[in-house]
PDB file of C-alpha atoms in Angstrom:
ATOM      1  CA  MET A1359      84.137  14.603  45.831  1.00 39.00           C
ATOM      2  CA  ASN A1360      82.790  12.787  42.820  1.00 39.00           C
ATOM      3  CA  ASN A1361      83.758  14.515  39.593  1.00 42.00           C
ATOM      4  CA  TYR A1362      80.363  13.810  38.069  1.00 40.00           C
ATOM      5  CA  ALA A1363      77.705  16.446  38.377  1.00 39.00           C
ATOM      6  CA  ILE A1364      74.314  16.031  40.010  1.00 39.00           C
ATOM      7  CA  GLN A1365      75.467  13.686  42.725  1.00 33.00           C
ATOM      8  CA  GLN A1366      74.079  13.987  46.229  1.00 30.00           C
ATOM      9  CA  SER A1367      77.609  14.595  47.512  1.00 29.00           C
ATOM     10  CA  ASP A1368      77.917  17.763  45.435  1.00 34.00           C
ATOM     11  CA  VAL A1369      76.883  21.075  46.970  1.00 32.00           C
ATOM     12  CA  MET A1370      74.236  22.808  44.904  1.00 39.00           C
ATOM     13  CA  SER A1371      71.900  25.691  45.348  1.00 39.00           C
ATOM     14  CA  THR A1372      68.522  25.972  43.740  1.00 40.00           C
ATOM     15  CA  GLY A1373      65.706  28.437  43.612  1.00 41.00           C
ATOM     16  CA  GLU A1374      63.384  30.603  41.575  1.00 42.00           C
ATOM     17  CA  MET A1375      64.808  33.485  39.584  1.00 42.00           C
ATOM     18  CA  SER A1376      63.881  36.780  41.175  1.00 39.00           C
ATOM     19  CA  SER A1377      62.343  39.560  39.109  1.00 41.00           C
ATOM     20  CA  GLU A1378      65.530  41.585  39.627  1.00 38.00           C
ATOM     21  CA  TYR A1379      67.555  38.763  38.123  1.00 37.00           C
ATOM     22  CA  LYS A1380      65.376  38.671  35.041  1.00 41.00           C
ATOM     23  CA  ASP A1381      65.549  42.432  34.553  1.00 40.00           C
ATOM     24  CA  LYS A1382      69.276  42.941  35.131  1.00 38.00           C
ATOM     25  CA  GLN A1383      72.369  41.783  33.350  1.00 37.00           C
ATOM     26  CA  CYS A1384      73.831  38.905  35.274  1.00 37.00           C
ATOM     27  CA  GLY A1385      77.345  38.634  36.590  1.00 34.00           C
ATOM     28  CA  GLY A1386      79.563  35.700  37.416  1.00 35.00           C
ATOM     29  CA  ALA A1387      78.192  33.132  39.765  1.00 39.00           C
ATOM     30  CA  GLY A1388      79.889  32.503  43.084  1.00 39.00           C
ATOM     31  CA  GLN A1389      80.056  29.405  45.195  1.00 41.00           C
ATOM     32  CA  PRO A1390      76.800  28.405  46.932  1.00 44.00           C
ATOM     33  CA  LEU A1391      76.315  30.529  50.023  1.00 46.00           C
ATOM     34  CA  THR A1392      76.521  28.969  53.474  1.00 46.00           C
ATOM     35  CA  LYS A1393      73.765  29.436  56.021  1.00 47.00           C
ATOM     36  CA  ALA A1394      76.048  31.678  58.072  1.00 53.00           C
ATOM     37  CA  GLU A1395      76.628  33.945  55.074  1.00 48.00           C
ATOM     38  CA  ASN A1396      73.002  33.948  54.033  1.00 47.00           C
ATOM     39  CA  PRO A1397      70.764  33.015  57.010  1.00 51.00           C
ATOM     40  CA  ASP A1398      67.477  34.197  55.501  1.00 49.00           C
ATOM     41  CA  GLY A1399      68.058  32.523  52.145  1.00 46.00           C
ATOM     42  CA  ARG A1400      68.563  35.772  50.229  1.00 45.00           C
ATOM     43  CA  LYS A1401      71.656  37.801  49.473  1.00 42.00           C
ATOM     44  CA  MET A1402      72.262  40.877  47.312  1.00 41.00           C
ATOM     45  CA  LEU A1403      75.153  40.275  44.952  1.00 41.00           C
ATOM     46  CA  PRO A1404      77.520  43.132  43.993  1.00 40.00           C
ATOM     47  CA  ASN A1405      75.791  43.793  40.681  1.00 41.00           C
ATOM     48  CA  GLY A1406      72.384  44.062  42.320  1.00 36.00           C
ATOM     49  CA  MET A1407      71.182  40.622  41.312  1.00 40.00           C
ATOM     50  CA  ASN A1408      69.092  38.964  43.997  1.00 43.00           C
ATOM     51  CA  ARG A1409      69.205  35.188  44.099  1.00 49.00           C
ATOM     52  CA  VAL A1410      67.449  32.689  46.323  1.00 49.00           C
ATOM     53  CA  HIS A1411      69.378  29.657  47.571  1.00 53.00           C
ATOM     54  CA  LYS A1412      67.901  26.547  49.086  1.00 57.00           C
ATOM     55  CA  VAL A1413      69.479  23.227  50.047  1.00 58.00           C
ATOM     56  CA  LEU A1414      67.008  20.401  49.480  1.00 61.00           C
ATOM     57  CA  THR A1415      66.515  17.774  52.159  1.00 64.00           C
ATOM     58  CA  ASP A1416      66.394  14.037  51.424  1.00 69.00           C
ATOM     59  CA  GLU A1417      62.604  14.150  51.841  1.00 74.00           C
ATOM     60  CA  GLU A1418      62.281  16.956  49.312  1.00 65.00           C
ATOM     61  CA  LEU A1419      64.496  15.088  46.875  1.00 65.00           C
ATOM     62  CA  ALA A1420      62.380  11.962  47.361  1.00 69.00           C
ATOM     63  CA  LYS A1421      59.261  13.986  46.544  1.00 68.00           C
ATOM     64  CA  GLY A1422      60.787  15.001  43.246  1.00 62.00           C
ATOM     65  CA  MET A1423      61.256  18.673  44.084  1.00 60.00           C
ATOM     66  CA  SER A1424      64.286  18.729  41.788  1.00 55.00           C
ATOM     67  CA  THR A1425      61.875  18.930  38.861  1.00 50.00           C
ATOM     68  CA  ARG A1426      60.912  22.432  40.018  1.00 61.00           C
ATOM     69  CA  TRP A1427      64.410  23.850  39.855  1.00 70.00           C
ATOM     70  CA  THR A1428      64.921  26.782  37.556  1.00 88.00           C
ATOM     71  CA  GLU A1429      68.546  27.438  38.571  1.00 90.00           C
ATOM     72  CA  LEU A1430      71.377  25.002  39.147  1.00 91.00           C
ATOM     73  CA  GLU A1431      74.951  25.565  40.312  1.00 92.00           C
ATOM     74  CA  ILE A1432      77.619  22.868  39.975  1.00 91.00           C
ATOM     75  CA  HIS A1433      80.978  23.502  41.639  1.00 86.00           C
ATOM     76  CA  GLY A1434      83.898  21.555  43.059  1.00 87.00           C
ATOM     77  CA  LYS A1435      86.529  21.202  40.316  1.00 90.00           C
ATOM     78  CA  VAL A1436      84.143  19.131  38.216  1.00 93.00           C
ATOM     79  CA  LYS A1437      85.797  17.552  35.157  1.00 93.00           C
ATOM     80  CA  ASN A1438      82.868  15.665  33.658  1.00 93.00           C
ATOM     81  CA  LEU A1439      79.152  16.346  33.457  1.00 93.00           C
ATOM     82  CA  SER A1440      76.651  13.589  34.071  1.00 90.00           C
ATOM     83  CA  PRO A1441      74.348  12.814  31.105  1.00 91.00           C
ATOM     84  CA  SER A1442      71.426  13.154  33.528  1.00 90.00           C
ATOM     85  CA  LEU A1443      72.021  16.905  33.497  1.00 91.00           C
ATOM     86  CA  TRP A1444      70.573  17.177  29.993  1.00 92.00           C
ATOM     87  CA  GLN A1445      67.246  15.849  31.280  1.00 89.00           C
ATOM     88  CA  LEU A1446      66.681  19.023  33.328  1.00 90.00           C
ATOM     89  CA  THR A1447      65.082  20.814  30.409  1.00 91.00           C
ATOM     90  CA  HIS A1448      63.094  23.118  32.713  1.00 90.00           C
ATOM     91  CA  LEU A1449      66.264  24.952  33.826  1.00 92.00           C
ATOM     92  CA  SER A1450      66.520  28.606  32.932  1.00 94.00           C
ATOM     93  CA  ALA A1451      69.930  29.273  34.538  1.00 95.00           C
ATOM     94  CA  LEU A1452      72.969  26.987  34.737  1.00 95.00           C
ATOM     95  CA  PHE A1453      76.216  27.889  36.515  1.00 95.00           C
ATOM     96  CA  LEU A1454      79.181  25.660  35.658  1.00 95.00           C
ATOM     97  CA  ASN A1455      81.835  28.239  36.451  1.00 95.00           C
ATOM     98  CA  ASN A1456      84.974  27.595  38.522  1.00 95.00           C
ATOM     99  CA  ASN A1457      85.440  23.967  37.515  1.00 96.00           C
ATOM    100  CA  GLN A1458      87.922  22.031  35.367  1.00 96.00           C
ATOM    101  CA  LEU A1459      85.793  21.310  32.323  1.00 97.00           C
ATOM    102  CA  GLN A1460      87.831  20.758  29.171  1.00 96.00           C
ATOM    103  CA  ARG A1461      84.884  19.907  26.978  1.00 95.00           C
ATOM    104  CA  LEU A1462      81.256  20.979  26.748  1.00 96.00           C
ATOM    105  CA  PRO A1463      79.109  18.147  25.346  1.00 96.00           C
ATOM    106  CA  PRO A1464      76.880  18.988  22.360  1.00 95.00           C
ATOM    107  CA  GLU A1465      73.939  17.616  24.373  1.00 96.00           C
ATOM    108  CA  ILE A1466      73.865  20.901  26.277  1.00 96.00           C
ATOM    109  CA  SER A1467      71.621  22.183  23.483  1.00 95.00           C
ATOM    110  CA  GLN A1468      68.863  19.996  24.962  1.00 96.00           C
ATOM    111  CA  LEU A1469      68.532  22.614  27.721  1.00 96.00           C
ATOM    112  CA  SER A1470      66.514  24.766  25.358  1.00 94.00           C
ATOM    113  CA  ASN A1471      64.969  26.947  28.089  1.00 95.00           C
ATOM    114  CA  LEU A1472      68.270  28.316  29.403  1.00 96.00           C
ATOM    115  CA  THR A1473      68.454  32.091  29.395  1.00 96.00           C
ATOM    116  CA  MET A1474      71.639  32.192  31.467  1.00 96.00           C
ATOM    117  CA  LEU A1475      74.749  30.013  31.056  1.00 97.00           C
ATOM    118  CA  ASP A1476      77.982  30.643  32.949  1.00 97.00           C
ATOM    119  CA  ILE A1477      80.951  28.417  32.090  1.00 97.00           C
ATOM    120  CA  SER A1478      83.645  30.892  33.090  1.00 97.00           C
ATOM    121  CA  ASN A1479      86.906  29.815  34.721  1.00 97.00           C
ATOM    122  CA  ASN A1480      87.216  26.387  33.158  1.00 97.00           C
ATOM    123  CA  LYS A1481      89.657  24.856  30.664  1.00 97.00           C
ATOM    124  CA  LEU A1482      87.548  24.860  27.520  1.00 97.00           C
ATOM    125  CA  ARG A1483      89.514  24.942  24.262  1.00 96.00           C
ATOM    126  CA  SER A1484      86.502  24.810  21.977  1.00 95.00           C
ATOM    127  CA  LEU A1485      82.726  25.069  22.008  1.00 96.00           C
ATOM    128  CA  PRO A1486      80.192  22.756  20.360  1.00 96.00           C
ATOM    129  CA  THR A1487      78.414  24.200  17.335  1.00 93.00           C
ATOM    130  CA  GLU A1488      75.162  23.063  18.974  1.00 94.00           C
ATOM    131  CA  LEU A1489      75.536  25.946  21.422  1.00 95.00           C
ATOM    132  CA  GLY A1490      74.186  28.115  18.616  1.00 92.00           C
ATOM    133  CA  ASP A1491      70.879  26.224  18.789  1.00 93.00           C
ATOM    134  CA  MET A1492      70.139  27.524  22.303  1.00 95.00           C
ATOM    135  CA  LEU A1493      68.088  30.433  21.039  1.00 93.00           C
ATOM    136  CA  SER A1494      66.675  31.371  24.468  1.00 95.00           C
ATOM    137  CA  LEU A1495      70.105  32.403  25.786  1.00 96.00           C
ATOM    138  CA  CYS A1496      70.317  36.025  26.911  1.00 96.00           C
ATOM    139  CA  HIS A1497      73.495  35.878  29.005  1.00 96.00           C
ATOM    140  CA  LEU A1498      76.496  33.733  28.078  1.00 96.00           C
ATOM    141  CA  TYR A1499      79.695  33.851  30.131  1.00 97.00           C
ATOM    142  CA  LEU A1500      82.816  32.214  28.683  1.00 97.00           C
ATOM    143  CA  ASN A1501      85.430  34.230  30.570  1.00 97.00           C
ATOM    144  CA  ASN A1502      88.826  32.789  31.512  1.00 97.00           C
ATOM    145  CA  ASN A1503      88.928  29.677  29.386  1.00 98.00           C
ATOM    146  CA  GLN A1504      91.365  28.649  26.632  1.00 97.00           C
ATOM    147  CA  LEU A1505      89.219  29.569  23.635  1.00 97.00           C
ATOM    148  CA  ARG A1506      91.056  30.656  20.496  1.00 95.00           C
ATOM    149  CA  VAL A1507      88.122  30.535  18.101  1.00 93.00           C
ATOM    150  CA  LEU A1508      84.351  30.733  18.381  1.00 94.00           C
ATOM    151  CA  PRO A1509      81.938  28.635  16.325  1.00 91.00           C
ATOM    152  CA  TYR A1510      80.156  30.697  13.675  1.00 90.00           C
ATOM    153  CA  GLU A1511      76.892  29.180  14.911  1.00 90.00           C
ATOM    154  CA  LEU A1512      76.979  31.481  17.958  1.00 91.00           C
ATOM    155  CA  GLY A1513      75.870  34.215  15.574  1.00 88.00           C
ATOM    156  CA  LYS A1514      72.380  32.706  15.671  1.00 90.00           C
ATOM    157  CA  LEU A1515      71.917  33.692  19.333  1.00 91.00           C
ATOM    158  CA  PHE A1516      69.858  36.778  18.565  1.00 89.00           C
ATOM    159  CA  ARG A1517      68.619  37.249  22.155  1.00 93.00           C
ATOM    160  CA  ILE A1518      72.093  37.654  23.663  1.00 93.00           C
ATOM    161  CA  GLN A1519      72.413  40.740  25.868  1.00 94.00           C
ATOM    162  CA  THR A1520      75.633  39.802  27.650  1.00 95.00           C
ATOM    163  CA  LEU A1521      78.591  37.917  26.186  1.00 95.00           C
ATOM    164  CA  GLY A1522      81.635  37.400  28.413  1.00 95.00           C
ATOM    165  CA  LEU A1523      84.868  36.552  26.607  1.00 96.00           C
ATOM    166  CA  ASN A1524      87.574  38.173  28.726  1.00 96.00           C
ATOM    167  CA  GLY A1525      90.607  36.081  29.614  1.00 96.00           C
ATOM    168  CA  ASN A1526      90.643  33.921  26.463  1.00 97.00           C
ATOM    169  CA  PRO A1527      93.508  33.755  23.909  1.00 96.00           C
ATOM    170  CA  LEU A1528      91.184  34.800  21.084  1.00 95.00           C
ATOM    171  CA  SER A1529      92.444  35.767  17.651  1.00 92.00           C
ATOM    172  CA  PRO A1530      93.507  39.429  17.297  1.00 93.00           C
ATOM    173  CA  GLU A1531      90.554  40.080  14.970  1.00 91.00           C
ATOM    174  CA  ILE A1532      87.943  38.784  17.422  1.00 91.00           C
ATOM    175  CA  SER A1533      89.652  40.416  20.402  1.00 92.00           C
ATOM    176  CA  LYS A1534      89.710  43.798  18.671  1.00 93.00           C
ATOM    177  CA  ILE A1535      86.009  43.635  17.816  1.00 92.00           C
ATOM    178  CA  TYR A1536      85.089  42.537  21.336  1.00 92.00           C
ATOM    179  CA  HIS A1537      86.707  45.579  22.940  1.00 91.00           C
ATOM    180  CA  GLU A1538      84.903  48.029  20.673  1.00 92.00           C
ATOM    181  CA  THR A1539      81.695  49.785  21.699  1.00 92.00           C
ATOM    182  CA  ASN A1540      78.867  47.218  21.542  1.00 91.00           C
ATOM    183  CA  GLY A1541      81.587  44.648  20.934  1.00 89.00           C
ATOM    184  CA  ALA A1542      79.455  41.659  21.934  1.00 89.00           C
ATOM    185  CA  GLN A1543      76.786  42.461  19.357  1.00 90.00           C
ATOM    186  CA  LYS A1544      79.435  43.145  16.721  1.00 91.00           C
ATOM    187  CA  ILE A1545      81.045  39.759  17.357  1.00 92.00           C
ATOM    188  CA  LEU A1546      77.692  38.005  16.979  1.00 91.00           C
ATOM    189  CA  GLN A1547      77.120  39.825  13.699  1.00 89.00           C
ATOM    190  CA  PHE A1548      80.647  38.915  12.581  1.00 89.00           C
ATOM    191  CA  LEU A1549      79.993  35.249  13.350  1.00 89.00           C
ATOM    192  CA  LEU A1550      76.599  35.326  11.649  1.00 86.00           C
ATOM    193  CA  ASP A1551      78.086  36.862   8.503  1.00 86.00           C
ATOM    194  CA  HIS A1552      80.716  34.133   8.340  1.00 80.00           C
ATOM    195  CA  LEU A1553      78.094  31.468   9.016  1.00 77.00           C
ATOM    196  CA  THR A1554      76.064  32.773   6.069  1.00 68.00           C
ATOM    197  CA  SER A1555      79.171  32.735   3.871  1.00 53.00           C
ATOM    198  CA  LYS A1556      79.880  29.175   5.011  1.00 50.00           C
ATOM    199  CA  PHE A1557      76.411  28.027   3.961  1.00 50.00           C
ATOM    200  CA  LEU A1558      76.683  29.833   0.635  1.00 48.00           C
ATOM    201  CA  LEU A1559      80.008  28.113  -0.030  1.00 46.00           C
ATOM    202  CA  CYS A1560      78.502  24.739   0.854  1.00 50.00           C
ATOM    203  CA  ASN A1561      75.623  25.379  -1.553  1.00 48.00           C
ATOM    204  CA  ILE A1562      78.060  26.309  -4.324  1.00 50.00           C
ATOM    205  CA  GLN A1563      80.132  23.195  -3.669  1.00 52.00           C
ATOM    206  CA  LEU A1564      76.983  21.069  -3.700  1.00 53.00           C
ATOM    207  CA  ALA A1565      75.889  22.592  -7.016  1.00 56.00           C
ATOM    208  CA  LEU A1566      79.320  21.906  -8.525  1.00 56.00           C
ATOM    209  CA  LEU A1567      79.240  18.336  -7.253  1.00 55.00           C
ATOM    210  CA  LEU A1568      75.796  17.725  -8.735  1.00 55.00           C
ATOM    211  CA  ASN A1569      77.002  19.184 -12.023  1.00 59.00           C
ATOM    212  CA  LEU A1570      80.001  16.835 -12.045  1.00 60.00           C
ATOM    213  CA  ILE A1571      77.786  13.857 -11.277  1.00 57.00           C
ATOM    214  CA  GLU A1572      75.464  14.802 -14.121  1.00 58.00           C
ATOM    215  CA  LYS A1573      78.402  15.029 -16.505  1.00 54.00           C
ATOM    216  CA  ALA A1574      79.810  11.728 -15.262  1.00 58.00           C
ATOM    217  CA  ILE A1575      76.511   9.990 -15.969  1.00 60.00           C
ATOM    218  CA  LYS A1576      76.674  11.199 -19.572  1.00 58.00           C
ATOM    219  CA  LEU A1577      80.324  10.132 -19.915  1.00 56.00           C
ATOM    220  CA  ARG A1578      80.944   7.600 -22.699  1.00 58.00           C
ATOM    221  CA  TYR A1579      84.744   7.768 -23.082  1.00 57.00           C
ATOM    222  CA  LEU A1580      87.462   8.208 -20.438  1.00 52.00           C
ATOM    223  CA  ASN A1581      91.170   8.528 -21.262  1.00 55.00           C
ATOM    224  CA  LEU A1582      93.367   7.010 -18.528  1.00 51.00           C
ATOM    225  CA  VAL A1583      96.595   6.747 -20.545  1.00 55.00           C
ATOM    226  CA  MET A1584      98.603   9.013 -18.216  1.00 50.00           C
ATOM    227  CA  THR A1585      97.325   7.492 -14.985  1.00 46.00           C
ATOM    228  CA  ASP A1586      99.153   4.973 -12.808  1.00 46.00           C
ATOM    229  CA  GLN A1587      96.054   2.881 -12.165  1.00 44.00           C
ATOM    230  CA  VAL A1588      93.322   1.434 -14.320  1.00 43.00           C
ATOM    231  CA  VAL A1589      89.741   1.924 -13.202  1.00 42.00           C
ATOM    232  CA  LEU A1590      87.435  -0.966 -14.001  1.00 43.00           C
ATOM    233  CA  PHE A1591      83.910   0.447 -14.021  1.00 41.00           C
ATOM    234  CA  SER A1592      82.488  -3.078 -13.868  1.00 41.00           C
ATOM    235  CA  ARG A1593      83.492  -3.141 -10.177  1.00 37.00           C
ATOM    236  CA  TYR A1594      80.945  -0.464  -9.327  1.00 36.00           C
ATOM    237  CA  PRO A1595      77.185  -0.941  -8.939  1.00 40.00           C
ATOM    238  CA  TYR A1596      76.342   1.773 -11.501  1.00 38.00           C
ATOM    239  CA  ARG A1597      76.930   1.803 -15.264  1.00 41.00           C
ATOM    240  CA  MET A1598      77.946   4.554 -17.669  1.00 40.00           C
ATOM    241  CA  THR A1599      75.271   5.059 -20.349  1.00 40.00           C
TER     242      THR A1599
END
């Protein structure tokens, strides 16, 4: 099987999100159901979530029915994601679980309508900061990866209802917070607080830098007696006044 997603050789399931799916917390996605397992195209999952699966024919693909997908599952030990995936901006649910992904491209933030993202059971060691720009996300599953830290930008995901982090070698501080009551919300607040502190520090550093530049512009005399090198200001495009 080709390791690139969205190839005709890959097995995918598509369909509209049921009202039950929208109203309930979502669980981990399984492999696409076979016709024998799901002859009428519907199956009740253990957590009560009802999902519709449909395999598109060549004629339907030729008619562009893929543009109507709202859910997409990609399975089969996938290691790389095709750039064409980021063009499916109409998707509201994306299941990338049970693959061999080691990296999640920052372009995933282009899927701005996603409310559900499952990337459990992969080999991710880090997450792109751009994940924090996906403000429509309500359910994010990161279980059973190799994550040690989380980007502070995840704190911006104010719509998150479900955050799955089990099975990751997270820092003791994050792990402790996660297993508290309302741990997911507490982690998001923790990340947001640190993100705010990060921006404040950057602003302070910028102010100090501007202050140094202002002082350097006013500099008329510079003592370099104790230095190993001599700086010739004439080599630079600006002049001290």
